[in-house]
Coordinates of C-alpha atoms and ligand atoms in Angstrom, one line a residue:
X772 CA 15.0 1.7 1.6
X773 CA 14.9 3.4 4.9
X774 CA 15.9 0.2 6.8
X775 CA 13.9 -2.0 9.2
X776 CA 11.0 -4.3 8.4
X777 CA 8.5 -3.6 5.7
X778 CA 5.5 -1.7 7.2
X779 CA 2.1 -3.1 6.2
X780 CA -0.3 -0.3 5.5
X781 CA -4.0 -0.5 4.4
X782 CA -5.0 2.4 2.3
X783 CA -8.8 3.1 2.3
X784 CA -10.0 5.1 -0.7
X785 CA -13.2 5.5 -2.7
X786 CA -11.3 5.9 -6.0
X787 CA -7.9 5.0 -7.4
X788 CA -6.5 5.6 -10.9
X789 CA -6.4 3.9 -13.3
X790 CA -9.4 1.9 -12.2
X791 CA -11.9 4.5 -11.2
X792 CA -11.4 8.3 -11.0
X793 CA -13.4 11.5 -10.6
X794 CA -10.6 13.7 -9.4
X795 CA -7.1 14.0 -8.0
X796 CA -7.8 11.7 -5.0
X797 CA -7.7 8.8 -7.5
X798 CA -4.3 9.9 -8.9
X799 CA -2.9 10.0 -5.4
X800 CA -4.4 6.8 -4.1
X801 CA -3.3 5.1 -7.4
X802 CA 0.3 6.4 -7.3
X803 CA 1.2 6.3 -3.6
X804 CA 1.5 2.5 -3.1
X805 CA 4.1 2.2 -5.9
X806 CA 6.0 5.2 -4.7
X807 CA 6.1 3.9 -1.1
X808 CA 7.6 0.5 -2.1
X809 CA 11.1 2.0 -2.3
X810 CA 10.6 3.4 1.2
X811 CA 9.9 0.1 3.0
X812 CA 6.1 0.3 2.9
X813 CA 3.9 -2.5 1.6
X814 CA 0.6 -0.9 0.9
X815 CA -2.6 -2.7 0.0
X816 CA -5.6 -0.6 -1.2
X817 CA -9.2 -1.3 -0.1
X818 CA -11.6 -0.2 -2.8
X819 CA -15.4 -0.5 -3.3
X820 CA -16.3 -3.2 -5.8
X821 CA -17.8 -0.8 -8.3
X822 CA -18.4 -2.5 -11.7
X823 CA -15.3 -0.8 -13.2
X824 CA -13.2 -2.2 -10.4
X825 CA -14.7 -5.7 -10.5
X826 CA -14.1 -5.8 -14.3
X827 CA -10.4 -5.0 -13.9
X828 CA -9.5 -7.6 -11.3
X829 CA -6.7 -10.0 -12.1
X830 CA -7.0 -13.5 -10.5
X831 CA -9.4 -12.5 -7.7
X832 CA -9.8 -14.8 -4.8
X833 CA -12.2 -14.6 -1.9
X834 CA -10.4 -14.0 1.3
X835 CA -13.3 -13.2 3.7
X836 CA -17.1 -13.3 3.8
X837 CA -19.0 -10.5 5.5
X838 CA -22.6 -11.9 5.9
X839 CA -24.1 -8.7 7.3
X840 CA -22.5 -5.7 5.6
X841 CA -24.7 -2.6 6.0
X842 CA -27.9 -4.1 4.4
X843 CA -26.7 -7.2 2.6
X844 CA -24.0 -9.8 2.3
X845 CA -20.5 -9.0 1.1
X846 CA -17.1 -10.5 0.4
X847 CA -13.6 -9.2 0.5
X848 CA -11.6 -10.2 -2.6
X849 CA -7.8 -10.1 -2.9
X850 CA -6.6 -9.3 -6.4
X851 CA -4.2 -7.3 -8.5
X852 CA -5.8 -4.6 -10.7
X853 CA -4.5 -1.4 -12.4
X854 CA -1.0 -2.2 -11.1
X855 CA -2.3 -2.1 -7.5
X856 CA -2.4 -4.7 -4.7
X857 CA -6.1 -4.7 -4.0
X858 CA -8.6 -5.7 -1.4
X859 CA -12.0 -5.2 -2.8
X860 CA -15.3 -4.9 -0.9
X861 CA -17.6 -6.8 -3.2
X862 CA -21.0 -5.7 -1.9
X863 CA -23.4 -5.7 -4.8
X864 CA -26.2 -4.0 -2.8
X865 CA -23.9 -1.1 -2.2
X866 CA -21.7 -0.8 -5.3
X867 CA -23.2 -2.6 -8.3
X868 CA -24.9 0.4 -9.9
X869 CA -24.8 2.4 -13.1
X870 CA -24.4 6.2 -13.3
X871 CA -21.6 7.7 -11.1
X872 CA -19.7 6.3 -8.2
X873 CA -21.1 9.0 -5.9
X874 CA -24.1 10.4 -7.9
X875 CA -27.1 8.7 -9.4
X876 CA -28.8 9.3 -12.8
X877 CA -30.3 12.7 -11.7
X878 CA -26.9 14.1 -10.6
X879 CA -27.9 13.9 -6.9
X880 CA -25.9 11.9 -4.3
X881 CA -26.9 8.2 -3.9
X882 CA -29.2 8.4 -0.8
X883 CA -27.3 5.6 0.9
X884 CA -23.8 7.2 0.4
X885 CA -23.3 7.4 4.2
X886 CA -23.8 3.6 4.5
X887 CA -21.9 2.7 1.3
X888 CA -18.7 4.4 2.6
X889 CA -19.3 3.5 6.2
X890 CA -19.2 -0.1 5.0
X891 CA -15.9 0.5 3.4
X892 CA -14.5 2.1 6.5
X893 CA -16.0 -0.6 8.8
X894 CA -14.5 -3.4 6.7
X895 CA -11.1 -1.6 6.9
X896 CA -11.3 -1.8 10.7
X897 CA -12.3 -5.5 10.5
X898 CA -9.3 -6.2 8.3
X899 CA -7.1 -4.5 10.9
X900 CA -8.8 -6.7 13.4
X901 CA -7.8 -9.9 11.6
X902 CA -10.7 -10.5 9.1
X903 CA -8.3 -11.8 6.5
X904 CA -6.3 -14.8 7.7
X905 CA -2.9 -14.1 6.2
X906 CA -2.5 -10.3 6.3
X907 CA -2.9 -7.6 8.9
X908 CA -1.9 -4.0 8.5
X909 CA 0.2 -2.2 11.2
X910 CA -1.5 1.1 10.1
X911 CA -4.6 2.2 8.3
X912 CA -4.3 5.2 6.0
X913 CA -7.8 6.6 5.1
X914 CA -8.7 9.3 2.6
X915 CA -11.3 12.0 2.8
X916 CA -14.8 11.6 4.3
X917 CA -15.4 8.3 2.6
X918 CA -12.6 6.8 4.8
X919 CA -13.3 9.1 7.7
X920 CA -15.1 6.5 9.8
X921 CA -12.3 4.0 9.6
X922 CA -10.3 5.6 12.5
X923 CA -13.5 5.7 14.5
X924 CA -14.3 2.0 14.0
X925 CA -10.7 1.1 14.6
X926 CA -10.7 3.0 17.9
X927 CA -13.9 1.3 18.9
X928 CA -12.8 -2.2 17.8
X929 CA -11.3 -4.5 20.5
X930 CA -10.0 -6.9 17.8
X931 CA -8.0 -4.2 16.0
X932 CA -6.0 -3.6 19.1
X933 CA -3.3 -1.0 18.6
X934 CA -3.6 -0.6 14.8
X935 CA -2.9 3.1 14.2
X936 CA -4.5 5.4 11.7
X937 CA -3.8 8.4 9.4
X938 CA -6.5 10.4 7.7
X939 CA -5.6 12.5 4.7
X940 CA -7.8 15.5 3.8
X941 CA -8.0 16.0 0.0
X942 CA -11.2 18.1 0.1
X943 CA -12.7 19.5 3.2
X944 CA -15.7 20.7 1.2
X945 CA -17.2 17.2 1.3
X946 CA -17.8 16.3 5.0
X947 CA -19.9 13.1 4.8
X948 CA -23.0 14.4 6.5
X949 CA -25.9 12.2 7.5
X950 CA -28.9 12.8 9.7
X951 CA -28.7 11.7 13.3
X952 CA -31.4 9.1 12.7
X953 CA -28.8 7.1 10.8
X954 CA -26.6 6.5 13.9
X955 CA -27.9 2.9 14.1
X956 CA -27.6 2.1 10.4
X957 CA -24.0 3.5 10.4
X958 CA -23.1 1.3 13.5
X959 CA -22.1 4.4 15.5
X960 CA -22.4 4.6 19.3
X961 CA -25.0 7.2 20.2
X962 CA -22.8 8.1 23.2
X963 CA -20.3 9.4 20.6
X964 CA -22.8 11.7 19.1
X965 CA -21.5 14.8 20.9
X966 CA -19.9 18.1 19.7
X967 CA -16.5 16.6 20.8
X968 CA -17.3 13.5 18.7
X969 CA -19.3 12.7 15.7
X970 CA -21.8 15.5 15.8
X971 CA -21.6 18.5 13.5
X972 CA -24.5 21.0 13.8
X973 CA -27.0 18.3 14.6
X974 CA -25.8 15.9 11.9
X975 CA -23.3 13.0 11.8
X976 CA -20.0 13.9 10.0
X977 CA -17.9 11.1 8.8
X978 CA -15.0 13.5 8.0
X979 CA -15.2 15.0 11.5
X980 CA -15.0 11.5 13.0
X981 CA -11.8 10.9 11.1
X982 CA -10.4 14.3 12.2
X983 CA -11.0 13.4 15.8
X984 CA -10.2 9.7 16.0
X985 CA -7.2 9.4 13.6
X986 CA -3.8 9.3 15.2
X987 CA -2.4 11.7 12.6
X988 CA -3.9 14.0 10.1
X989 CA -2.4 15.1 6.8
X990 CA -3.4 17.2 3.9
X991 CA -1.8 17.5 0.5
X992 CA 0.3 20.6 0.7
X993 CA 2.1 22.5 3.6
X994 CA 0.4 25.8 2.7
X995 CA -3.1 24.3 2.8
X996 CA -2.3 22.7 6.2
X997 CA -1.9 26.2 7.5
X998 CA -4.9 27.6 5.6
X999 CA -7.1 24.9 7.0
X1000 CA -6.7 26.3 10.5
X1001 CA -8.5 29.5 9.5
X1002 CA -12.3 30.0 9.3
X1003 CA -11.9 31.2 5.7
X1004 CA -10.7 27.7 4.6
X1005 CA -11.7 25.3 7.4
X1006 CA -15.3 25.2 6.2
X1007 CA -16.6 24.9 9.8
X1008 CA -14.0 22.3 10.8
X1009 CA -11.2 24.7 11.5
X1010 CA -11.9 24.6 15.3
X1011 CA -11.5 20.8 15.3
X1012 CA -8.3 21.1 13.3
X1013 CA -6.9 23.8 15.5
X1014 CA -7.4 21.5 18.5
X1015 CA -5.4 18.9 16.6
X1016 CA -2.8 21.1 14.9
X1017 CA 0.1 19.2 16.6
X1018 CA -1.0 16.1 14.7
X1019 CA -1.7 17.8 11.4
X1020 CA 0.9 18.1 8.6
X1021 CA 1.0 18.9 4.9
X1022 CA 2.7 16.6 2.5
X1023 CA 2.8 17.8 -1.1
X1024 CA 1.2 15.6 -3.8
X1025 CA 3.4 14.4 -6.6
X1026 CA 2.4 13.1 -10.0
X1027 CA 3.2 9.8 -11.8
X1028 CA 6.1 11.0 -13.9
X1029 CA 5.9 7.8 -16.1
X1030 CA 2.3 8.4 -17.0
X1031 CA 2.9 12.2 -17.4
X1032 CA 6.1 12.1 -19.4
X1033 CA 6.2 14.4 -22.4
X1034 CA 9.1 12.5 -24.0
X1035 CA 7.3 9.1 -24.0
X1036 CA 3.6 9.9 -23.6
X1037 CA 1.9 7.5 -26.0
X1038 CA -1.1 9.9 -26.1
X1039 CA 0.9 12.6 -27.8
X1040 CA 3.6 13.1 -30.4
X1041 CA 6.8 12.9 -28.3
X1042 CA 8.5 16.2 -28.1
X1043 CA 11.3 18.0 -26.2
X1044 CA 10.9 21.3 -24.5
X1045 CA 10.0 24.2 -26.7
X1046 CA 10.8 22.3 -29.9
X1047 CA 7.8 20.0 -30.3
X1048 CA 5.4 22.5 -28.7
X1049 CA 4.7 24.2 -32.0
X1050 CA 3.6 21.0 -33.8
X1051 CA 1.5 19.9 -30.8
X1052 CA -0.1 23.4 -30.6
X1053 CA -1.0 23.3 -34.2
X1054 CA -2.7 19.9 -33.7
X1055 CA -4.5 21.1 -30.7
X1056 CA -5.7 24.3 -32.4
X1057 CA -7.1 22.1 -35.2
X1058 CA -8.8 19.8 -32.8
X1059 CA -10.5 22.8 -31.1
X1060 CA -11.3 24.6 -34.3
X1061 CA -9.1 27.6 -33.3
X1062 CA -7.2 29.7 -35.9
X1063 CA -3.5 30.7 -35.7
X1064 CA -3.0 33.5 -33.2
X1065 CA -0.4 35.9 -31.9
X1066 CA -1.0 35.3 -28.2
X1067 CA -0.7 32.3 -26.0
X1068 CA -3.0 29.3 -26.2
X1069 CA -4.3 28.9 -22.6
X1070 CA -5.9 25.6 -21.5
X1071 CA -8.1 24.5 -18.6
X1072 CA -8.7 20.9 -17.6
X1073 CA -11.0 20.9 -14.6
X1074 CA -14.1 20.0 -12.7
X1075 CA -16.5 22.9 -13.2
X1076 CA -17.3 23.8 -9.6
X1077 CA -17.2 26.9 -7.4
X1078 CA -13.9 25.6 -5.9
X1079 CA -12.1 26.0 -9.2
X1080 CA -12.9 29.7 -9.7
X1081 CA -13.8 29.3 -13.4
X1082 CA -16.7 31.8 -13.1
X1083 CA -13.9 34.3 -12.6
X1084 CA -12.4 33.2 -15.9
X1085 CA -15.6 33.9 -17.8
X1086 CA -15.4 37.5 -16.5
X1087 CA -11.7 37.9 -17.1
X1088 CA -11.7 36.3 -20.6
X1089 CA -11.7 39.6 -22.5
X1090 CA -8.3 40.4 -21.0
X1091 CA -6.9 37.4 -22.7
X1092 CA -8.8 37.6 -26.0
X1093 CA -8.1 41.3 -26.5
X1094 CA -4.4 40.6 -26.4
X1095 CA -4.6 37.9 -29.1
X1096 CA -4.7 35.0 -26.6
X1097 CA -6.9 31.9 -26.9
X1098 CA -8.7 29.5 -24.6
X1099 CA -9.2 25.7 -24.9
X1100 CA -11.2 24.3 -22.0
X1101 CA -12.1 20.7 -21.1
X1102 CA -14.4 20.2 -18.1
X1103 CA -17.7 19.2 -16.7
X1104 CA -19.8 19.7 -13.6
X1105 CA -22.0 22.6 -12.7
X1106 CA -24.6 23.1 -15.4
X1107 CA -24.5 26.9 -15.1
X1108 CA -20.8 26.9 -15.8
X1109 CA -21.0 24.4 -18.6
X1110 CA -23.6 26.7 -20.3
X1111 CA -21.5 29.8 -19.7
X1112 CA -18.4 28.2 -21.3
X1113 CA -20.5 26.9 -24.2
X1114 CA -21.7 30.4 -24.7
X1115 CA -18.2 31.8 -24.5
X1116 CA -17.2 29.4 -27.3
X1117 CA -19.1 31.5 -29.7
X1118 CA -16.0 33.7 -29.8
X1119 CA -13.6 32.4 -32.5
X1120 CA -10.7 32.3 -30.1
X1121 CA -12.4 30.0 -27.6
X1122 CA -12.8 26.3 -27.9
X1123 CA -14.8 24.3 -25.3
X1124 CA -15.3 20.5 -24.7
X1125 CA -17.8 19.6 -22.1
X1126 CA -17.0 16.1 -20.7
X1127 CA -14.3 14.0 -19.2
X1128 CA -11.5 12.8 -21.6
X1129 CA -8.2 11.5 -20.2
X1130 CA -6.5 11.3 -23.7
X1131 CA -7.6 14.8 -24.7
X1132 CA -6.2 16.2 -21.4
X1133 CA -2.8 14.8 -22.4
X1134 CA -3.0 16.4 -25.9
X1135 CA -4.0 19.7 -24.3
X1136 CA -1.0 19.7 -22.0
X1137 CA 1.3 18.9 -24.9
X1138 CA -0.1 21.7 -27.1
X1139 CA -1.0 24.4 -24.6
X1140 CA 1.3 27.4 -23.8
X1141 CA -0.2 28.0 -20.3
X1142 CA -2.7 26.2 -18.0
X1143 CA -5.1 28.3 -16.0
X1144 CA -6.0 27.3 -12.4
X1145 CA -7.8 30.2 -10.7
X1146 CA -9.1 28.2 -7.7
X1147 CA -10.7 29.8 -4.7
X1148 CA -9.2 27.0 -2.6
X1149 CA -6.9 24.2 -3.8
X1150 CA -5.6 21.6 -1.3
X1151 CA -2.8 20.7 -3.8
X1152 CA -3.9 20.6 -7.4
X1153 CA -2.4 18.3 -10.0
X1154 CA -3.0 20.0 -13.3
X1155 CA -0.5 22.7 -12.6
X1156 CA 2.1 19.9 -11.9
X1157 CA 1.3 18.3 -15.3
X1158 CA 1.7 21.8 -16.8
X1159 CA 5.2 22.2 -15.3
X1160 CA 6.2 18.8 -16.7
X1161 CA 4.9 19.6 -20.2
X1162 CA 6.2 23.1 -20.4
X1163 CA 2.7 24.5 -20.2
X1164 CA 3.2 27.3 -17.8
X1165 CA 0.8 27.4 -14.8
X1166 CA -1.2 30.5 -14.2
X1167 CA -2.5 30.0 -10.7
X1168 CA -4.3 31.6 -7.8
X1169 CA -2.1 32.2 -4.8
X1170 CA -3.7 29.6 -2.6
X1171 CA -3.2 26.1 -1.1
X1172 CA -0.8 23.9 -3.0
X1173 CA -0.8 26.2 -6.0
X1174 CA 1.3 28.6 -3.9
X1175 CA 3.6 25.7 -2.9
X1176 CA 4.3 24.5 -6.4
X1177 CA 4.8 27.4 -8.7
X1178 CA 7.6 30.0 -8.7
X1179 CA 5.8 33.2 -9.8
X1180 CA 7.2 35.5 -12.4
X1181 CA 8.3 38.7 -10.6
X1182 CA 11.1 41.2 -11.0
X1183 CA 13.1 39.1 -8.6
X1184 CA 12.6 35.7 -10.3
X1185 CA 13.1 37.2 -13.8
X1186 CA 16.2 39.2 -13.0
X1187 CA 19.6 37.7 -13.9
X1188 CA 19.1 33.9 -14.2
X1189 CA 15.4 33.4 -14.7
X1190 CA 14.0 31.0 -12.0
X1191 CA 10.2 31.6 -12.5
X1192 CA 8.0 28.7 -13.6
X1193 CA 4.6 30.4 -13.9
X1194 CA 2.4 33.3 -13.0
X1195 CA 0.5 33.8 -9.8
X1196 CA -2.3 36.2 -8.8
X1197 CA -3.9 37.4 -5.7
X1198 CA -6.6 38.2 -4.5
X1199 CA -8.7 35.5 -6.2
X1200 CA -10.9 37.9 -8.2
X1201 CA -11.8 38.4 -11.8
X1202 CA -9.8 41.7 -11.9
X1203 CA -6.6 40.1 -10.6
X1204 CA -7.0 37.1 -12.9
X1205 CA -7.5 39.5 -15.8
X1206 CA -4.4 41.4 -14.8
X1207 CA -2.5 38.0 -14.6
X1208 CA -3.7 37.1 -18.1
X1209 CA -2.3 40.4 -19.3
X1210 CA 1.1 39.6 -17.7
X1211 CA 1.0 36.1 -19.4
X1212 CA 0.5 37.8 -22.8
X1213 CA 3.3 40.2 -22.1
X1214 CA 5.7 37.4 -21.1
X1215 CA 4.7 35.3 -24.0
X1216 CA 5.6 38.2 -26.3
X1217 CA 9.2 37.8 -25.1
X1218 CA 10.1 34.4 -26.6
X1219 CA 13.5 34.1 -24.9
X1220 CA 12.1 34.7 -21.5
X1221 CA 9.1 32.4 -22.1
X1222 CA 11.4 29.6 -23.2
X1223 CA 13.6 30.1 -20.1
X1224 CA 10.5 29.7 -18.0
X1225 CA 9.5 26.6 -19.9
X1226 CA 12.9 25.1 -19.3
X1227 CA 12.6 25.9 -15.6
X1228 CA 9.1 24.4 -15.4
X1229 CA 10.1 21.2 -17.1
X1230 CA 13.1 20.8 -14.8
X1231 CA 11.1 21.4 -11.7
X1232 CA 10.7 18.1 -9.6
X1233 CA 7.1 17.0 -9.6
X1234 CA 7.5 13.3 -8.9
X1235 CA 6.5 11.4 -5.7
X1236 CA 9.9 10.6 -4.3
X1237 CA 10.3 13.3 -1.7
X1238 CA 6.7 13.0 -0.5
X1239 CA 6.6 9.2 -0.4
X1240 CA 9.6 9.4 1.9
X1241 CA 7.7 11.9 4.1
X1242 CA 4.7 9.5 4.3
X1243 CA 7.0 6.6 5.1
X1244 CA 8.6 8.7 7.9
X1245 CA 5.2 9.6 9.2
X1246 CA 4.2 6.0 9.4
X1247 CA 7.4 5.1 11.2
X1248 CA 7.0 8.0 13.6
X1249 CA 3.5 6.8 14.5
X1250 CA 4.6 3.3 14.9
X1251 CA 7.4 4.5 17.2
X1252 CA 10.2 3.0 15.1
X1253 CA 11.7 6.2 13.8
X1254 CA 14.8 5.4 11.8
Ligands
ADP569 P1 -9.6 17.9 -8.0 O1 -9.2 16.6 -7.4 O2 -10.0 18.9 -7.0 O3 -10.5 17.8 -9.1 P2 -6.8 18.0 -9.1 O4 -6.1 19.0 -9.9 O5 -6.1 17.5 -7.9 O6 -8.2 18.6 -8.7 O7 -7.1 16.7 -9.9 C1 -7.9 16.7 -11.0 C2 -7.6 15.5 -11.9 O8 -8.7 15.2 -12.7 C3 -6.4 15.7 -12.8 O9 -5.8 14.4 -13.1 C4 -7.1 16.2 -14.1 O10 -6.3 16.1 -15.2 C5 -8.3 15.4 -14.1 N1 -9.5 16.0 -14.8 C6 -10.3 16.9 -14.3 N2 -11.3 17.2 -15.2 C7 -11.0 16.4 -16.3 C8 -11.7 16.3 -17.6 N3 -12.8 16.9 -17.9 N4 -11.1 15.4 -18.4 C9 -10.0 14.7 -18.1 N5 -9.4 14.8 -16.9 C10 -9.9 15.7 -16.0
GLC570 C1 -8.7 17.2 -4.0 C2 -8.2 18.6 -4.2 C3 -7.0 18.8 -5.0 C4 -6.0 17.7 -4.7 C5 -6.6 16.3 -4.9 C6 -5.6 15.2 -4.6 O1 -9.7 16.8 -4.9 O2 -9.3 19.4 -4.6 O3 -6.4 20.0 -4.8 O4 -4.9 17.8 -5.6 O5 -7.7 16.2 -3.9 O6 -5.1 15.3 -3.3

């Protein structure tokens, strides 16, 4: 431990693994509290009381009533759940719903999403102000637009006093927009609805509120922290971020190396490095109905959205298949992309599963040779980290956290002692991806080299330790007790 008293931090997140997950935010929010413990941080996580969360609570007790919580009564529960120390906003009018946590039956956002997550953020500020009798955080750490208003409410609360805030940007594409007519229902001061404040092109932006009012801003890789300052990546908020660049830093995500451990993973046959790969690959091929092949078995585990660049893969696929490679894809999202991959699966060397399947994702990592991540932007990305750990070499676009986590095969990294861990391509185009797939096939055809890269990949540190220390140091810096 870094010395000094334990710092009490309230994490505010809209999802946290293993309780509720739509993407990497859940993995990060679920793993950070445990990783921070060794660094003198006691983190509690405030989550919405979705049905899946409520069902997982162990020994919940009511620790506060909130009679008027954005359209109905609510309570704050204290409980353990999913290995986390939780505070849960039990607000049935906001969170007791079927379908998705953000999207209704039709696939559209719940119309009251602004109020649902404003409520979460507002309750976070209330907790900082003493809502719960026996616990008060020294600092609030909010995530993405869903937590974006927490720093605002904190700054406007007299009760919260000097409680500081950090906002982490996981995905700037989602900005928490709401029409100006909702200022009242979101408990925002109309005087703050200015271009220097909450206003974003005539709308309210919860994310922008966080970018302005949080004491510090972080994002999930150093490279993306730089990229965010440019119009190409800032998605309209780069000006706001440039104004606060002194408070913005990038801290790389880690992964939970106990959950993602190829030697003990209960979801796969345990194996060591290259040895067990062959058996796992045979099982994976059988599962996807793929025949034996000369070339590498490439996998994709992803949301199917424009961010992930998988439309480029549809175009570049012949470059892989012509060289005897194969593709197994697991994903869901954009209906057009789902259809395109289902159509691609007509090829005997392509297998596709549309859906979300945690266990299958582990088996794919165990059996794949390479994992493809051709993202147009990627704040950090986690699947390439799983790939490293399972000896499934990442083939990534040169962007965001993908650039920070993979050592690309090049004449320099392959000369002498091989240090490469994967393949990178740039620009992010179908042609460059196709060329990269060609390089993957050429490398795969040199088994000694491929195995050396697998060994490097599996030895590459991908855990949380270093980054948890960086978060703890950031909290200490903010609280002015740098040790
Ligand atoms: P993002 O958060 O942008 O979706 P990340 O790479 O950070 O990207 O995290 C995605 C997480 O979601 C990973 O844990 C990945 O394994 C998981 N995931 C994505 N799609 C699926 C799927 N269809 N089935 C199982 N897990 C998935
Ligand atoms: C976001 C990003 C992804 C990142 C994840 C967790 O969803 O798209 O790159 O790894 O958050 O921080």
